[in-house]
Amino acid sequence: MKKGLIFSCLLVAVTSVQAAPISLPYQGFYQRLKQVNKGNYPLIEIAFSVPNKSRCLIKSGTLTTENESFPLTITEDQRIFLPYDARLKSDRALVNLDIEGSADNCSISMQVRAKNTKQSYSQKEVQELQTEMNTMLSDMQGFPMRYFSQDIAGVNFEFKPGSKISVYIDGKEQIVSDKLRLSSKQIEELSVIEFDTKPLVISPWTKG
């Protein structure tokens, strides 16, 4: 079951929405942001995004209340940056996404990931990331995270699709495409891991 959710956990399905722009209650996003902000997570964060860009392209986005409207920052890979603001929750704010195409192809996903990435990590640094990811998932039990009751299997290092990356684990080179997956056991056995290009994303690895 966990494998079916992968780690871009489906937060809000919008297949029932027929007209653009898509409008979603900010409250659902706020509840997840609140859980994260209550914890002590200096290394990791949650990221909201709209996957499948080829079928659901975001043209623009706004955050609106009855009296105010704010533009949303949306990256090229369709990550949506949302503020953590109790007032917006109280004012019943809406997240509005102007899309190109049918809303039937759109969904909002949530991913736990490292706040920043770099080209070299010691064993201790990778283990610290893994520990924080486990703790956050434990704190976020309940829908849609109810299946993540066990510790994660390891850590994913994700790169630009189609890329070929040189990875050095304790000086030994290997070439990976798109993603490197390290199990907890592999992390325990390494001293340092280096990349010729820093990962785009570092995320938990879960096994079904």
Tab-separated table of N, CA and C in Angstrom, residues 26-174:
chain	number	residue	atom	x	y	z
A	26	TYR	N	-7.637	26.791	1.333
A	26	TYR	CA	-6.305	26.914	1.919
A	26	TYR	C	-6.193	26.106	3.215
A	27	GLN	N	-7.295	25.888	3.891
A	27	GLN	CA	-7.285	25.225	5.191
A	27	GLN	C	-6.567	23.879	5.162
A	28	GLY	N	-6.786	23.090	4.091
A	28	GLY	CA	-6.134	21.783	4.010
A	28	GLY	C	-4.618	21.888	3.953
A	29	PHE	N	-4.125	22.869	3.224
A	29	PHE	CA	-2.681	23.099	3.150
A	29	PHE	C	-2.164	23.602	4.502
A	30	TYR	N	-2.941	24.485	5.131
A	30	TYR	CA	-2.541	25.066	6.412
A	30	TYR	C	-2.344	23.978	7.470
A	31	GLN	N	-3.228	22.991	7.492
A	31	GLN	CA	-3.122	21.949	8.508
A	31	GLN	C	-1.809	21.188	8.387
A	32	ARG	N	-1.367	20.911	7.166
A	32	ARG	CA	-0.083	20.241	6.978
A	32	ARG	C	1.079	21.154	7.355
A	33	LEU	N	1.003	22.408	6.950
A	33	LEU	CA	2.054	23.358	7.299
A	33	LEU	C	2.143	23.549	8.811
A	34	LYS	N	1.004	23.512	9.476
A	34	LYS	CA	0.985	23.668	10.939
A	34	LYS	C	1.719	22.516	11.612
A	35	GLN	N	1.463	21.287	11.133
A	35	GLN	CA	2.148	20.132	11.712
A	35	GLN	C	3.656	20.244	11.567
A	36	VAL	N	4.097	20.718	10.416
A	36	VAL	CA	5.527	20.863	10.176
A	36	VAL	C	6.119	21.968	11.043
A	37	ASN	N	5.406	23.086	11.136
A	37	ASN	CA	5.918	24.220	11.913
A	37	ASN	C	5.933	23.948	13.415
A	38	LYS	N	5.100	23.026	13.879
A	38	LYS	CA	5.102	22.674	15.299
A	38	LYS	C	6.314	21.831	15.662
A	39	GLY	N	6.864	21.120	14.686
A	39	GLY	CA	8.011	20.252	14.944
A	39	GLY	C	9.320	20.990	14.808
A	40	ASN	N	10.393	20.256	15.068
A	40	ASN	CA	11.741	20.816	14.951
A	40	ASN	C	12.416	20.143	13.765
A	41	TYR	N	12.299	20.763	12.595
A	41	TYR	CA	12.811	20.176	11.361
A	41	TYR	C	13.700	21.173	10.627
A	42	PRO	N	14.914	21.365	11.070
A	42	PRO	CA	15.789	22.340	10.411
A	42	PRO	C	16.256	21.906	9.027
A	43	LEU	N	16.192	20.610	8.721
A	43	LEU	CA	16.777	20.102	7.472
A	43	LEU	C	15.757	19.800	6.384
A	44	ILE	N	14.491	19.601	6.744
A	44	ILE	CA	13.509	19.144	5.768
A	44	ILE	C	12.258	20.014	5.777
A	45	GLU	N	11.426	19.829	4.749
A	45	GLU	CA	10.202	20.603	4.580
A	45	GLU	C	9.193	19.767	3.812
A	46	ILE	N	7.978	20.305	3.642
A	46	ILE	CA	7.031	19.688	2.726
A	46	ILE	C	6.847	20.631	1.538
A	47	ALA	N	6.680	20.025	0.369
A	47	ALA	CA	6.521	20.799	-0.861
A	47	ALA	C	5.226	20.384	-1.544
A	48	PHE	N	4.421	21.379	-1.928
A	48	PHE	CA	3.200	21.135	-2.683
A	48	PHE	C	3.479	21.402	-4.160
A	49	SER	N	2.942	20.549	-5.014
A	49	SER	CA	3.168	20.732	-6.439
A	49	SER	C	2.037	20.115	-7.242
A	50	VAL	N	2.013	20.464	-8.532
A	50	VAL	CA	1.078	19.860	-9.484
A	50	VAL	C	1.909	19.019	-10.448
A	51	PRO	N	1.841	17.691	-10.340
A	51	PRO	CA	2.638	16.839	-11.221
A	51	PRO	C	2.024	16.757	-12.615
A	52	ASN	N	2.692	15.984	-13.468
A	52	ASN	CA	2.193	15.726	-14.827
A	52	ASN	C	1.992	17.029	-15.606
A	53	LYS	N	3.064	17.805	-15.667
A	53	LYS	CA	3.001	19.119	-16.316
A	53	LYS	C	2.525	19.048	-17.757
A	54	SER	N	2.841	17.959	-18.450
A	54	SER	CA	2.452	17.854	-19.856
A	54	SER	C	0.944	17.795	-20.044
A	55	ARG	N	0.236	17.361	-19.005
A	55	ARG	CA	-1.222	17.248	-19.106
A	55	ARG	C	-1.961	18.256	-18.236
A	56	CYS	N	-1.249	18.882	-17.316
A	56	CYS	CA	-1.872	19.879	-16.439
A	56	CYS	C	-0.869	21.011	-16.207
A	57	LEU	N	-0.886	21.997	-17.078
A	57	LEU	CA	0.067	23.097	-17.025
A	57	LEU	C	-0.545	24.280	-16.285
A	58	ILE	N	0.149	24.738	-15.235
A	58	ILE	CA	-0.312	25.906	-14.486
A	58	ILE	C	0.147	27.172	-15.193
A	59	LYS	N	-0.782	28.041	-15.498
A	59	LYS	CA	-0.452	29.323	-16.121
A	59	LYS	C	-0.151	30.376	-15.059
A	60	SER	N	-0.894	30.363	-13.956
A	60	SER	CA	-0.684	31.316	-12.867
A	60	SER	C	-1.488	30.853	-11.662
A	61	GLY	N	-1.280	31.519	-10.535
A	61	GLY	CA	-2.018	31.161	-9.327
A	61	GLY	C	-2.159	32.326	-8.388
A	62	THR	N	-3.225	32.306	-7.593
A	62	THR	CA	-3.459	33.352	-6.601
A	62	THR	C	-3.973	32.722	-5.310
A	63	LEU	N	-3.806	33.454	-4.232
A	63	LEU	CA	-4.372	33.104	-2.937
A	63	LEU	C	-5.341	34.218	-2.585
A	64	THR	N	-6.627	33.896	-2.421
A	64	THR	CA	-7.636	34.940	-2.256
A	64	THR	C	-8.480	34.728	-1.009
A	65	THR	N	-8.890	35.860	-0.421
A	65	THR	CA	-9.921	35.878	0.612
A	65	THR	C	-11.070	36.717	0.068
A	66	GLU	N	-12.055	36.972	0.893
A	66	GLU	CA	-13.188	37.780	0.442
A	66	GLU	C	-12.757	39.181	0.041
A	67	ASN	N	-11.688	39.694	0.696
A	67	ASN	CA	-11.291	41.085	0.462
A	67	ASN	C	-9.899	41.260	-0.140
A	68	GLU	N	-9.104	40.188	-0.229
A	68	GLU	CA	-7.722	40.340	-0.667
A	68	GLU	C	-7.362	39.275	-1.707
A	69	SER	N	-6.316	39.582	-2.473
A	69	SER	CA	-5.801	38.625	-3.446
A	69	SER	C	-4.285	38.759	-3.508
A	70	PHE	N	-3.575	37.624	-3.463
A	70	PHE	CA	-2.122	37.627	-3.494
A	70	PHE	C	-1.642	36.676	-4.589
A	71	PRO	N	-0.647	37.063	-5.393
A	71	PRO	CA	-0.106	36.140	-6.399
A	71	PRO	C	0.695	35.029	-5.728
A	72	LEU	N	0.641	33.834	-6.296
A	72	LEU	CA	1.413	32.712	-5.784
A	72	LEU	C	2.706	32.561	-6.575
A	73	THR	N	3.764	32.155	-5.887
A	73	THR	CA	5.008	31.808	-6.557
A	73	THR	C	4.932	30.346	-6.975
A	74	ILE	N	5.099	30.109	-8.264
A	74	ILE	CA	5.030	28.762	-8.816
A	74	ILE	C	6.267	28.553	-9.683
A	75	THR	N	7.038	27.507	-9.399
A	75	THR	CA	8.287	27.273	-10.110
A	75	THR	C	8.034	26.590	-11.454
A	76	GLU	N	9.098	26.471	-12.239
A	76	GLU	CA	8.994	25.843	-13.553
A	76	GLU	C	8.536	24.388	-13.446
A	77	ASP	N	8.929	23.702	-12.367
A	77	ASP	CA	8.481	22.322	-12.191
A	77	ASP	C	7.164	22.234	-11.428
A	78	GLN	N	6.465	23.369	-11.335
A	78	GLN	CA	5.106	23.474	-10.806
A	78	GLN	C	5.016	23.229	-9.300
A	79	ARG	N	6.079	23.570	-8.582
A	79	ARG	CA	5.980	23.611	-7.132
A	79	ARG	C	5.267	24.906	-6.739
A	80	ILE	N	4.353	24.796	-5.786
A	80	ILE	CA	3.549	25.930	-5.340
A	80	ILE	C	4.010	26.324	-3.937
A	81	PHE	N	4.438	27.561	-3.771
A	81	PHE	CA	4.865	28.050	-2.463
A	81	PHE	C	3.683	28.727	-1.771
A	82	LEU	N	3.351	28.228	-0.587
A	82	LEU	CA	2.223	28.755	0.179
A	82	LEU	C	2.697	29.253	1.535
A	83	PRO	N	2.171	30.393	1.999
A	83	PRO	CA	2.555	30.900	3.314
A	83	PRO	C	1.882	30.098	4.424
A	84	TYR	N	2.468	30.155	5.606
A	84	TYR	CA	1.858	29.572	6.804
A	84	TYR	C	1.243	30.720	7.581
A	85	ASP	N	-0.074	30.873	7.513
A	85	ASP	CA	-0.731	32.073	8.044
A	85	ASP	C	-2.106	31.709	8.599
A	86	ALA	N	-2.235	31.761	9.919
A	86	ALA	CA	-3.506	31.418	10.569
A	86	ALA	C	-4.627	32.363	10.149
A	87	ARG	N	-4.276	33.604	9.842
A	87	ARG	CA	-5.318	34.567	9.428
A	87	ARG	C	-5.956	34.145	8.114
A	88	LEU	N	-5.148	33.640	7.200
A	88	LEU	CA	-5.697	33.179	5.931
A	88	LEU	C	-6.637	31.989	6.137
A	89	LYS	N	-6.315	31.140	7.086
A	89	LYS	CA	-7.208	30.027	7.409
A	89	LYS	C	-8.531	30.559	7.965
A	90	SER	N	-8.438	31.503	8.906
A	90	SER	CA	-9.649	32.075	9.497
A	90	SER	C	-10.499	32.796	8.466
A	91	ASP	N	-9.839	33.414	7.501
A	91	ASP	CA	-10.561	34.152	6.445
A	91	ASP	C	-11.035	33.242	5.305
A	92	ARG	N	-10.850	31.937	5.479
A	92	ARG	CA	-11.298	30.950	4.484
A	92	ARG	C	-10.722	31.239	3.097
A	93	ALA	N	-9.424	31.415	3.079
A	93	ALA	CA	-8.748	31.707	1.817
A	93	ALA	C	-8.853	30.518	0.858
A	94	LEU	N	-8.745	30.839	-0.429
A	94	LEU	CA	-8.767	29.834	-1.480
A	94	LEU	C	-7.452	29.872	-2.264
A	95	VAL	N	-6.958	28.702	-2.642
A	95	VAL	CA	-5.818	28.584	-3.544
A	95	VAL	C	-6.388	28.394	-4.947
A	96	ASN	N	-6.129	29.366	-5.821
A	96	ASN	CA	-6.692	29.352	-7.169
A	96	ASN	C	-5.586	29.117	-8.187
A	97	LEU	N	-5.765	28.125	-9.038
A	97	LEU	CA	-4.781	27.798	-10.065
A	97	LEU	C	-5.427	27.907	-11.439
A	98	ASP	N	-4.876	28.779	-12.260
A	98	ASP	CA	-5.345	28.926	-13.639
A	98	ASP	C	-4.562	27.936	-14.483
A	99	ILE	N	-5.237	26.978	-15.069
A	99	ILE	CA	-4.554	25.900	-15.773
A	99	ILE	C	-4.845	25.926	-17.270
A	100	GLU	N	-3.953	25.257	-17.992
A	100	GLU	CA	-4.148	25.056	-19.418
A	100	GLU	C	-4.499	23.591	-19.617
A	101	GLY	N	-5.669	23.325	-20.132
A	101	GLY	CA	-6.118	21.951	-20.282
A	101	GLY	C	-7.260	21.631	-19.346
A	102	SER	N	-7.565	20.354	-19.244
A	102	SER	CA	-8.688	19.900	-18.445
A	102	SER	C	-8.287	19.671	-16.998
A	103	ALA	N	-9.144	20.063	-16.080
A	103	ALA	CA	-8.899	19.822	-14.664
A	103	ALA	C	-8.915	18.337	-14.329
A	104	ASP	N	-9.493	17.526	-15.219
A	104	ASP	CA	-9.530	16.083	-14.982
A	104	ASP	C	-8.130	15.476	-14.901
A	105	ASN	N	-7.139	16.163	-15.452
A	105	ASN	CA	-5.766	15.645	-15.454
A	105	ASN	C	-4.923	16.205	-14.311
A	106	CYS	N	-5.544	16.972	-13.422
A	106	CYS	CA	-4.783	17.697	-12.404
A	106	CYS	C	-4.969	17.113	-11.006
A	107	SER	N	-3.930	17.209	-10.226
A	107	SER	CA	-3.989	16.867	-8.800
A	107	SER	C	-2.901	17.649	-8.083
A	108	ILE	N	-3.074	17.797	-6.784
A	108	ILE	CA	-2.064	18.448	-5.956
A	108	ILE	C	-1.357	17.366	-5.147
A	109	SER	N	-0.037	17.361	-5.176
A	109	SER	CA	0.708	16.369	-4.404
A	109	SER	C	1.548	17.047	-3.338
A	110	MET	N	1.923	16.269	-2.339
A	110	MET	CA	2.739	16.752	-1.235
A	110	MET	C	3.929	15.823	-1.078
A	111	GLN	N	5.109	16.385	-0.941
A	111	GLN	CA	6.325	15.586	-0.807
A	111	GLN	C	7.179	16.105	0.330
A	112	VAL	N	7.676	15.189	1.154
A	112	VAL	CA	8.685	15.521	2.159
A	112	VAL	C	10.033	15.513	1.466
A	113	ARG	N	10.832	16.540	1.696
A	113	ARG	CA	12.135	16.628	1.022
A	113	ARG	C	13.106	17.486	1.839
A	114	ALA	N	14.386	17.398	1.499
A	114	ALA	CA	15.394	18.247	2.131
A	114	ALA	C	15.180	19.692	1.711
A	115	LYS	N	15.403	20.635	2.637
A	115	LYS	CA	15.258	22.053	2.316
A	115	LYS	C	16.286	22.494	1.280
A	116	ASN	N	17.493	21.990	1.407
A	116	ASN	CA	18.575	22.347	0.482
A	116	ASN	C	19.341	21.081	0.107
A	117	THR	N	20.033	21.145	-1.017
A	117	THR	CA	20.887	20.025	-1.404
A	117	THR	C	22.294	20.533	-1.691
A	118	LYS	N	23.259	19.624	-1.646
A	118	LYS	CA	24.640	19.980	-1.952
A	118	LYS	C	25.333	18.788	-2.598
A	119	GLN	N	26.578	18.953	-2.987
A	119	GLN	CA	27.277	17.939	-3.776
A	119	GLN	C	27.995	16.886	-2.950
A	120	SER	N	28.084	17.072	-1.650
A	120	SER	CA	28.793	16.107	-0.813
A	120	SER	C	28.101	15.968	0.540
A	121	TYR	N	27.974	14.726	1.010
A	121	TYR	CA	27.353	14.447	2.311
A	121	TYR	C	28.180	13.415	3.060
A	122	SER	N	28.367	13.647	4.337
A	122	SER	CA	28.951	12.627	5.194
A	122	SER	C	27.850	11.651	5.605
A	123	GLN	N	28.261	10.516	6.129
A	123	GLN	CA	27.280	9.549	6.626
A	123	GLN	C	26.368	10.198	7.661
A	124	LYS	N	26.937	10.961	8.576
A	124	LYS	CA	26.154	11.594	9.638
A	124	LYS	C	25.091	12.521	9.056
A	125	GLU	N	25.437	13.274	8.020
A	125	GLU	CA	24.486	14.207	7.418
A	125	GLU	C	23.312	13.474	6.759
A	126	VAL	N	23.600	12.374	6.070
A	126	VAL	CA	22.521	11.605	5.448
A	126	VAL	C	21.631	10.981	6.530
A	127	GLN	N	22.237	10.483	7.582
A	127	GLN	CA	21.459	9.893	8.669
A	127	GLN	C	20.593	10.931	9.370
A	128	GLU	N	21.087	12.146	9.492
A	128	GLU	CA	20.283	13.207	10.106
A	128	GLU	C	19.056	13.537	9.250
A	129	LEU	N	19.251	13.562	7.933
A	129	LEU	CA	18.111	13.773	7.039
A	129	LEU	C	17.088	12.651	7.200
A	130	GLN	N	17.578	11.424	7.216
A	130	GLN	CA	16.693	10.274	7.342
A	130	GLN	C	15.929	10.302	8.664
A	131	THR	N	16.599	10.655	9.731
A	131	THR	CA	15.959	10.712	11.048
A	131	THR	C	14.849	11.756	11.071
A	132	GLU	N	15.117	12.944	10.528
A	132	GLU	CA	14.091	13.978	10.495
A	132	GLU	C	12.897	13.551	9.643
A	133	MET	N	13.154	12.893	8.519
A	133	MET	CA	12.067	12.421	7.666
A	133	MET	C	11.190	11.420	8.410
A	134	ASN	N	11.813	10.486	9.125
A	134	ASN	CA	11.056	9.524	9.913
A	134	ASN	C	10.214	10.214	10.982
A	135	THR	N	10.809	11.190	11.653
A	135	THR	CA	10.093	11.893	12.718
A	135	THR	C	8.919	12.674	12.163
A	136	MET	N	9.127	13.373	11.048
A	136	MET	CA	8.034	14.140	10.455
A	136	MET	C	6.889	13.226	10.045
A	137	LEU	N	7.204	12.115	9.418
A	137	LEU	CA	6.148	11.192	8.987
A	137	LEU	C	5.380	10.632	10.165
A	138	SER	N	6.085	10.358	11.249
A	138	SER	CA	5.414	9.881	12.454
A	138	SER	C	4.459	10.943	12.995
A	139	ASP	N	4.895	12.200	12.959
A	139	ASP	CA	4.058	13.301	13.445
A	139	ASP	C	2.859	13.554	12.543
A	140	MET	N	2.962	13.152	11.279
A	140	MET	CA	1.906	13.445	10.310
A	140	MET	C	0.974	12.264	10.079
A	141	GLN	N	0.934	11.313	10.998
A	141	GLN	CA	0.044	10.169	10.838
A	141	GLN	C	-1.400	10.626	10.698
A	142	GLY	N	-2.152	9.923	9.895
A	142	GLY	CA	-3.517	10.314	9.546
A	142	GLY	C	-3.571	10.578	8.058
A	143	PHE	N	-4.763	10.634	7.504
A	143	PHE	CA	-4.922	10.779	6.060
A	143	PHE	C	-4.228	12.036	5.565
A	144	PRO	N	-3.473	11.982	4.433
A	144	PRO	CA	-3.282	10.798	3.596
A	144	PRO	C	-2.019	10.020	3.940
A	145	MET	N	-1.458	10.255	5.129
A	145	MET	CA	-0.178	9.652	5.491
A	145	MET	C	-0.351	8.409	6.374
A	146	ARG	N	-1.550	7.848	6.455
A	146	ARG	CA	-1.823	6.821	7.440
A	146	ARG	C	-1.028	5.536	7.221
A	147	TYR	N	-0.516	5.326	6.003
A	147	TYR	CA	0.193	4.092	5.726
A	147	TYR	C	1.660	4.143	6.139
A	148	PHE	N	2.161	5.312	6.500
A	148	PHE	CA	3.587	5.462	6.783
A	148	PHE	C	3.865	5.313	8.275
A	149	SER	N	3.499	4.147	8.820
A	149	SER	CA	3.676	3.914	10.244
A	149	SER	C	5.042	3.321	10.558
A	150	GLN	N	5.731	2.800	9.551
A	150	GLN	CA	7.046	2.216	9.753
A	150	GLN	C	8.119	3.182	9.275
A	151	ASP	N	9.340	2.956	9.757
A	151	ASP	CA	10.449	3.798	9.322
A	151	ASP	C	10.654	3.658	7.813
A	152	ILE	N	11.146	4.728	7.198
A	152	ILE	CA	11.423	4.693	5.764
A	152	ILE	C	12.569	3.728	5.486
A	153	ALA	N	12.640	3.243	4.245
A	153	ALA	CA	13.656	2.250	3.882
A	153	ALA	C	15.011	2.869	3.602
A	154	GLY	N	15.028	4.163	3.317
A	154	GLY	CA	16.270	4.841	2.987
A	154	GLY	C	16.001	6.225	2.434
A	155	VAL	N	16.884	6.685	1.550
A	155	VAL	CA	16.816	8.047	1.029
A	155	VAL	C	17.008	8.031	-0.484
A	156	ASN	N	16.209	8.857	-1.185
A	156	ASN	CA	16.349	9.057	-2.630
A	156	ASN	C	17.103	10.347	-2.915
A	157	PHE	N	18.041	10.300	-3.857
A	157	PHE	CA	18.686	11.490	-4.395
A	157	PHE	C	18.200	11.619	-5.832
A	158	GLU	N	17.431	12.668	-6.119
A	158	GLU	CA	16.777	12.800	-7.422
A	158	GLU	C	17.451	13.895	-8.255
A	159	PHE	N	17.602	13.607	-9.565
A	159	PHE	CA	18.287	14.512	-10.479
A	159	PHE	C	17.380	14.854	-11.659
A	160	LYS	N	17.864	15.726	-12.512
A	160	LYS	CA	17.097	16.110	-13.692
A	160	LYS	C	16.826	14.876	-14.549
A	161	PRO	N	15.577	14.689	-14.979
A	161	PRO	CA	15.251	13.526	-15.814
A	161	PRO	C	16.132	13.448	-17.055
A	162	GLY	N	16.617	12.234	-17.333
A	162	GLY	CA	17.458	12.014	-18.505
A	162	GLY	C	18.923	12.305	-18.289
A	163	SER	N	19.295	12.729	-17.103
A	163	SER	CA	20.694	13.077	-16.849
A	163	SER	C	21.520	11.841	-16.489
A	164	LYS	N	22.835	11.946	-16.665
A	164	LYS	CA	23.784	10.927	-16.244
A	164	LYS	C	24.700	11.562	-15.206
A	165	ILE	N	24.664	11.040	-14.002
A	165	ILE	CA	25.373	11.651	-12.888
A	165	ILE	C	26.448	10.715	-12.358
A	166	SER	N	27.646	11.255	-12.144
A	166	SER	CA	28.718	10.497	-11.497
A	166	SER	C	28.563	10.618	-9.987
A	167	VAL	N	28.499	9.472	-9.342
A	167	VAL	CA	28.368	9.413	-7.893
A	167	VAL	C	29.584	8.693	-7.328
A	168	TYR	N	30.164	9.253	-6.267
A	168	TYR	CA	31.335	8.649	-5.632
A	168	TYR	C	30.979	8.306	-4.191
A	169	ILE	N	30.936	7.027	-3.884
A	169	ILE	CA	30.694	6.574	-2.521
A	169	ILE	C	32.009	6.060	-1.968
A	170	ASP	N	32.562	6.793	-1.016
A	170	ASP	CA	33.888	6.499	-0.468
A	170	ASP	C	34.924	6.376	-1.585
A	171	GLY	N	34.809	7.269	-2.574
A	171	GLY	CA	35.774	7.339	-3.668
A	171	GLY	C	35.493	6.418	-4.834
A	172	LYS	N	34.556	5.482	-4.698
A	172	LYS	CA	34.251	4.537	-5.771
A	172	LYS	C	33.150	5.112	-6.652
A	173	GLU	N	33.410	5.229	-7.955
A	173	GLU	CA	32.474	5.893	-8.870
A	173	GLU	C	31.421	4.932	-9.411
A	174	GLN	N	30.211	5.477	-9.561
A	174	GLN	CA	29.151	4.802	-10.298
A	174	GLN	C	28.346	5.864	-11.042
